[in-house]
Coordinates of C-alpha atoms in Angstrom, one line a residue:
M1 CA 1.5 -19.6 15.4
A2 CA 1.5 -15.8 15.1
Q3 CA -1.0 -14.0 17.2
V4 CA -3.5 -11.9 15.2
E5 CA -5.7 -9.3 17.1
C6 CA -8.3 -6.9 15.8
V7 CA -7.4 -3.6 17.4
L8 CA -9.9 -1.5 15.6
D9 CA -13.2 -3.1 14.5
I10 CA -14.2 -0.2 12.3
R11 CA -15.8 -2.0 9.4
A12 CA -13.9 0.0 6.7
E13 CA -15.2 -0.3 3.2
S14 CA -11.7 -0.5 1.8
G15 CA -9.0 -0.1 4.4
E16 CA -5.6 0.5 2.8
T17 CA -2.1 2.1 3.0
P18 CA -1.1 1.8 6.7
V19 CA 1.9 4.0 7.5
W20 CA 3.4 4.2 11.0
S21 CA 4.4 7.7 12.2
V22 CA 7.5 7.3 14.4
A23 CA 7.1 11.0 15.6
E24 CA 3.4 10.7 16.6
Q25 CA 3.4 6.9 17.5
R26 CA 0.2 6.6 15.4
L27 CA -0.8 4.5 12.5
F28 CA -2.1 6.5 9.5
W29 CA -4.3 4.7 7.0
V30 CA -7.1 5.3 4.5
D31 CA -10.6 4.0 3.7
Q32 CA -10.5 4.4 0.0
L33 CA -14.2 4.0 -0.7
A34 CA -15.2 6.2 2.2
F35 CA -12.8 8.9 1.0
T36 CA -11.2 9.2 4.5
L37 CA -7.6 9.6 5.8
N38 CA -7.4 8.1 9.3
A39 CA -4.9 8.1 12.3
F40 CA -5.2 5.3 14.8
D41 CA -3.6 5.6 18.3
P42 CA -2.9 2.1 19.7
A43 CA -2.3 3.5 23.1
T44 CA -5.8 4.9 23.5
G45 CA -7.7 3.0 20.8
R46 CA -8.9 6.3 19.3
N47 CA -9.2 6.8 15.5
E48 CA -9.2 10.3 14.0
A49 CA -10.6 10.7 10.5
W50 CA -10.5 13.5 7.8
T51 CA -12.8 13.3 4.8
M52 CA -11.3 14.0 1.4
P53 CA -13.2 15.5 -1.5
A54 CA -12.3 12.6 -3.8
H55 CA -11.1 9.0 -3.7
I56 CA -7.9 8.7 -1.7
S57 CA -5.6 5.8 -2.5
S58 CA -2.3 6.5 -0.6
F59 CA -0.3 9.2 1.0
A60 CA 3.1 10.0 2.5
I61 CA 4.1 11.9 5.7
R62 CA 6.1 14.9 4.9
G63 CA 8.4 16.6 7.4
R64 CA 7.3 17.7 10.9
G65 CA 4.0 19.3 11.6
E66 CA 0.6 18.7 10.1
K67 CA 1.1 18.1 6.4
L68 CA 0.8 14.9 4.4
L69 CA 1.1 14.3 0.7
V70 CA -2.1 12.6 -0.5
A71 CA -2.9 10.9 -3.7
L72 CA -6.5 11.7 -4.7
R73 CA -8.3 10.7 -7.9
T74 CA -8.0 14.4 -8.9
G75 CA -4.2 14.6 -8.4
L76 CA -1.5 14.8 -5.7
F77 CA -2.0 17.4 -3.0
D78 CA -0.5 18.7 0.2
F79 CA -3.0 18.2 3.0
D80 CA -2.8 20.3 6.1
R81 CA -4.5 18.4 8.9
A82 CA -4.9 21.5 11.1
S83 CA -6.8 23.6 8.6
G84 CA -8.1 20.9 6.2
A85 CA -6.6 22.8 3.3
L86 CA -5.6 20.9 0.1
T87 CA -2.8 22.5 -2.0
P88 CA -2.2 21.1 -5.5
V89 CA 1.2 19.5 -6.0
A90 CA 0.8 17.7 -9.3
A91 CA -2.1 17.2 -11.7
P92 CA -3.1 13.6 -12.4
P93 CA -1.5 11.8 -15.3
P94 CA -3.1 12.3 -18.7
Y95 CA -5.4 9.3 -18.4
D96 CA -9.2 8.8 -18.4
Q97 CA -10.2 9.4 -14.8
A98 CA -13.4 7.5 -15.3
A99 CA -11.4 4.3 -16.0
L100 CA -8.1 4.8 -14.2
R101 CA -7.0 6.2 -10.8
Y102 CA -4.1 6.1 -8.4
N103 CA -3.7 3.0 -6.3
D104 CA -0.8 1.8 -4.1
G105 CA 2.0 4.3 -3.3
R106 CA 4.8 5.1 -0.8
C107 CA 8.2 6.8 -0.6
D108 CA 11.4 5.2 -1.7
R109 CA 14.4 5.2 0.7
Q110 CA 15.5 8.6 -0.6
G111 CA 12.1 10.3 0.0
R112 CA 10.7 10.3 -3.5
Y113 CA 7.0 9.5 -3.8
V114 CA 6.3 6.5 -6.0
V115 CA 2.6 5.7 -6.8
G116 CA 1.0 3.4 -9.2
S117 CA -2.4 3.4 -10.9
V118 CA -5.1 0.8 -11.6
D119 CA -7.3 0.3 -14.7
L120 CA -10.8 -0.2 -13.3
S121 CA -12.2 -0.9 -16.7
F122 CA -10.1 -4.1 -17.2
F123 CA -12.8 -6.5 -16.2
E124 CA -15.1 -5.1 -18.9
N125 CA -12.7 -4.4 -21.8
R126 CA -10.1 -7.1 -21.0
I127 CA -7.3 -4.8 -22.2
P128 CA -4.3 -5.3 -20.0
G129 CA -1.4 -2.9 -19.4
R130 CA -3.0 0.5 -19.4
A131 CA -1.9 1.4 -15.9
A132 CA 1.6 2.7 -14.8
V133 CA 3.8 3.7 -11.9
Y134 CA 4.9 7.3 -11.4
R135 CA 7.6 9.1 -9.4
L136 CA 7.2 12.5 -7.8
D137 CA 10.4 14.4 -6.9
A138 CA 11.9 17.8 -7.4
T139 CA 11.6 17.4 -11.2
G140 CA 7.9 16.7 -11.1
L141 CA 5.7 13.7 -11.8
A142 CA 7.0 11.2 -14.4
P143 CA 6.1 7.6 -15.3
I144 CA 8.8 5.0 -14.4
V145 CA 6.9 1.7 -15.1
R146 CA 4.4 1.0 -17.8
D147 CA 2.4 -2.1 -19.0
I148 CA 0.7 -3.1 -15.8
T149 CA -3.0 -3.3 -15.0
C150 CA -3.4 -3.1 -11.2
S151 CA -0.4 -1.8 -9.3
N152 CA 0.1 -3.1 -5.8
G153 CA 2.7 -4.6 -3.5
L154 CA 5.0 -1.7 -3.8
A155 CA 8.0 -2.0 -1.4
F156 CA 11.8 -1.4 -1.3
S157 CA 14.6 -3.5 0.0
P158 CA 16.4 -2.2 3.1
D159 CA 19.2 -0.7 1.0
G160 CA 16.7 0.7 -1.5
R161 CA 18.3 -1.0 -4.5
T162 CA 15.5 -3.4 -5.2
M163 CA 11.9 -2.3 -5.9
Y164 CA 9.1 -4.8 -5.6
L165 CA 5.8 -4.3 -7.5
A166 CA 2.8 -6.5 -7.8
D167 CA 0.3 -6.6 -10.6
T168 CA -2.8 -8.1 -8.9
V169 CA -4.4 -9.0 -12.2
Q170 CA -1.4 -11.0 -13.3
N171 CA -1.2 -12.7 -9.9
A172 CA 2.5 -11.8 -9.8
V173 CA 5.1 -9.8 -7.9
F174 CA 8.1 -8.4 -9.8
A175 CA 11.5 -7.3 -8.6
Y176 CA 13.4 -4.5 -10.3
D177 CA 16.9 -3.1 -9.9
Y178 CA 16.4 0.4 -8.5
D179 CA 18.8 3.2 -9.2
V180 CA 18.8 5.1 -5.9
A181 CA 20.5 8.2 -7.5
T182 CA 17.8 8.7 -10.1
G183 CA 14.8 6.8 -8.8
T184 CA 14.6 4.6 -11.9
P185 CA 13.7 0.9 -11.9
G186 CA 15.0 -1.6 -14.5
N187 CA 15.8 -5.2 -15.1
R188 CA 12.3 -6.5 -14.3
R189 CA 12.1 -10.2 -13.3
D190 CA 9.5 -12.4 -11.7
F191 CA 9.8 -12.5 -7.9
V192 CA 6.7 -14.6 -7.0
R193 CA 3.9 -15.9 -9.1
F194 CA 0.7 -17.1 -7.5
G195 CA -1.5 -20.0 -8.5
P196 CA -5.3 -19.7 -8.8
D197 CA -5.9 -20.9 -5.2
E198 CA -3.0 -19.0 -3.6
G199 CA -4.7 -15.6 -3.3
K200 CA -4.1 -12.3 -5.1
P201 CA -1.1 -10.0 -4.1
D202 CA -2.2 -6.7 -2.6
G203 CA -0.2 -4.4 -0.4
A204 CA 3.2 -5.2 0.9
E205 CA 6.1 -4.3 3.3
V206 CA 9.7 -5.2 3.7
D207 CA 11.2 -6.1 7.2
S208 CA 14.7 -5.2 8.5
E209 CA 16.0 -8.5 7.3
G210 CA 14.8 -8.0 3.7
G211 CA 11.8 -10.3 3.9
Y212 CA 8.9 -9.3 1.7
W213 CA 5.5 -9.4 3.3
V214 CA 2.4 -9.3 1.2
A215 CA -1.4 -9.4 2.0
L216 CA -3.1 -12.1 0.0
L217 CA -6.5 -10.9 -1.1
M218 CA -9.2 -13.6 -1.3
K219 CA -6.9 -16.0 0.6
G220 CA -7.3 -14.6 4.1
A221 CA -3.6 -14.7 4.8
V222 CA -0.3 -12.7 5.0
A223 CA 2.8 -14.2 3.5
R224 CA 6.5 -13.5 4.0
Y225 CA 9.1 -14.3 1.2
T226 CA 12.8 -14.3 1.6
P227 CA 14.8 -12.0 -0.7
D228 CA 15.3 -14.9 -3.2
G229 CA 11.5 -15.4 -3.5
K230 CA 11.0 -18.4 -1.3
L231 CA 7.9 -18.7 0.9
D232 CA 9.0 -18.4 4.6
R233 CA 5.8 -17.7 6.5
L234 CA 2.1 -18.0 5.8
I235 CA -0.1 -16.4 8.5
P236 CA -3.9 -17.0 8.3
V237 CA -6.0 -13.9 9.2
P238 CA -9.8 -13.9 10.1
V239 CA -10.8 -11.9 7.1
L240 CA -11.0 -12.9 3.4
Q241 CA -9.7 -9.6 2.1
P242 CA -6.5 -8.4 3.9
T243 CA -5.3 -5.4 1.9
K244 CA -2.0 -4.0 3.1
I245 CA 0.5 -4.2 6.0
A246 CA 3.0 -1.9 7.8
F247 CA 5.3 -2.4 10.8
G248 CA 4.7 -0.1 13.7
G249 CA 4.8 0.3 17.4
P250 CA 7.6 1.7 19.6
D251 CA 10.1 -0.9 18.4
L252 CA 8.5 -1.4 14.9
A253 CA 7.8 -5.0 15.9
T254 CA 4.0 -5.0 15.3
L255 CA 2.7 -5.8 11.8
Y256 CA -0.5 -3.8 11.3
L257 CA -2.9 -5.0 8.7
T258 CA -5.8 -3.2 7.0
S259 CA -8.7 -5.1 5.4
A260 CA -11.8 -4.5 3.3
G261 CA -15.5 -4.9 4.2
H262 CA -16.7 -4.2 0.7
R263 CA -16.5 -7.3 -1.5
H264 CA -13.7 -6.5 -4.1
L265 CA -14.1 -9.6 -6.3
P266 CA -17.1 -11.9 -7.1
G267 CA -17.6 -14.9 -4.9
D268 CA -19.7 -16.3 -2.1
E269 CA -17.0 -16.9 0.6
P270 CA -17.7 -15.1 3.8
L271 CA -15.7 -11.9 4.3
G272 CA -15.3 -12.5 8.1
D273 CA -17.1 -11.0 11.0
Q274 CA -14.4 -8.3 11.4
A275 CA -14.0 -7.5 7.7
G276 CA -12.9 -3.9 7.3
G277 CA -11.1 -4.1 10.7
L278 CA -7.5 -3.1 11.6
F279 CA -5.4 -5.9 12.9
A280 CA -2.1 -6.3 14.8
I281 CA 0.1 -9.3 14.2
D282 CA 3.1 -10.5 16.3
T283 CA 5.5 -11.9 13.8
G284 CA 8.8 -11.9 15.5
F285 CA 10.3 -9.6 12.9
R286 CA 10.9 -5.8 12.9
G287 CA 10.3 -3.2 10.3
I288 CA 12.1 -0.2 9.0
A289 CA 10.8 3.4 9.6
E290 CA 8.9 4.6 6.6
P291 CA 10.7 7.4 4.8
Q292 CA 9.0 10.8 4.6
F293 CA 8.4 12.7 1.4
A294 CA 11.5 14.9 1.0
F295 CA 10.7 17.1 -2.0

């Protein structure tokens, strides 16, 4: 059985978007509801935090130095860690910011930033498909996927030619053919569909062998699927709401997992004593270095 260890018992409200920096040997991550961007050093156990002026959903490391691209509710910005300055890069899409915001995001293998949105009003109005996925590159910000409700599980195959995308509301992960020259997905098909007791797909990662790892919200588990969509591993974790995963460490052999201490969905199941913590899992697999934003 895989070993699961809580390496930072920080009680985050909504830990998300872990990204390993090869250059700094630190794990960057966000607490969405606390509006913080964080950097955890596993060698010292120290966590550094920067407070954002608005909800932060995801980010990308860009080049060398202190800058990151951050996705805030108010748009996409360059964030300078040294000075704390935020420089606008792209205004938010023309949607109702009271109902929709950015959610899961990461760079494709070519360094384009791909970020989805979530419709927070769905559980009230029951209108599906109002969210989308957007691409940021030298041409600007453009929608590339429409007709989703809660974008999650974004990941790319090792060769970059398959894009994975979950819609948590639909309890499904989709696979797309991905044009690496243009950053355009097409030919959507079902990759995995989850039953009512199998958890809800949240954040995801792909290992060096092409396996798709996904955090199963409300299930307290992390699952690995082979490239043909077959369940290969199911690893229980000590929290009900695991949120997203990323390979890190000197040899990219540690699977880091964020989690949520704030209850995301109704229910009475205990969240776990270390809910909101950051975990490290020994899986026997290795990851792929996360691409940096290149535009």
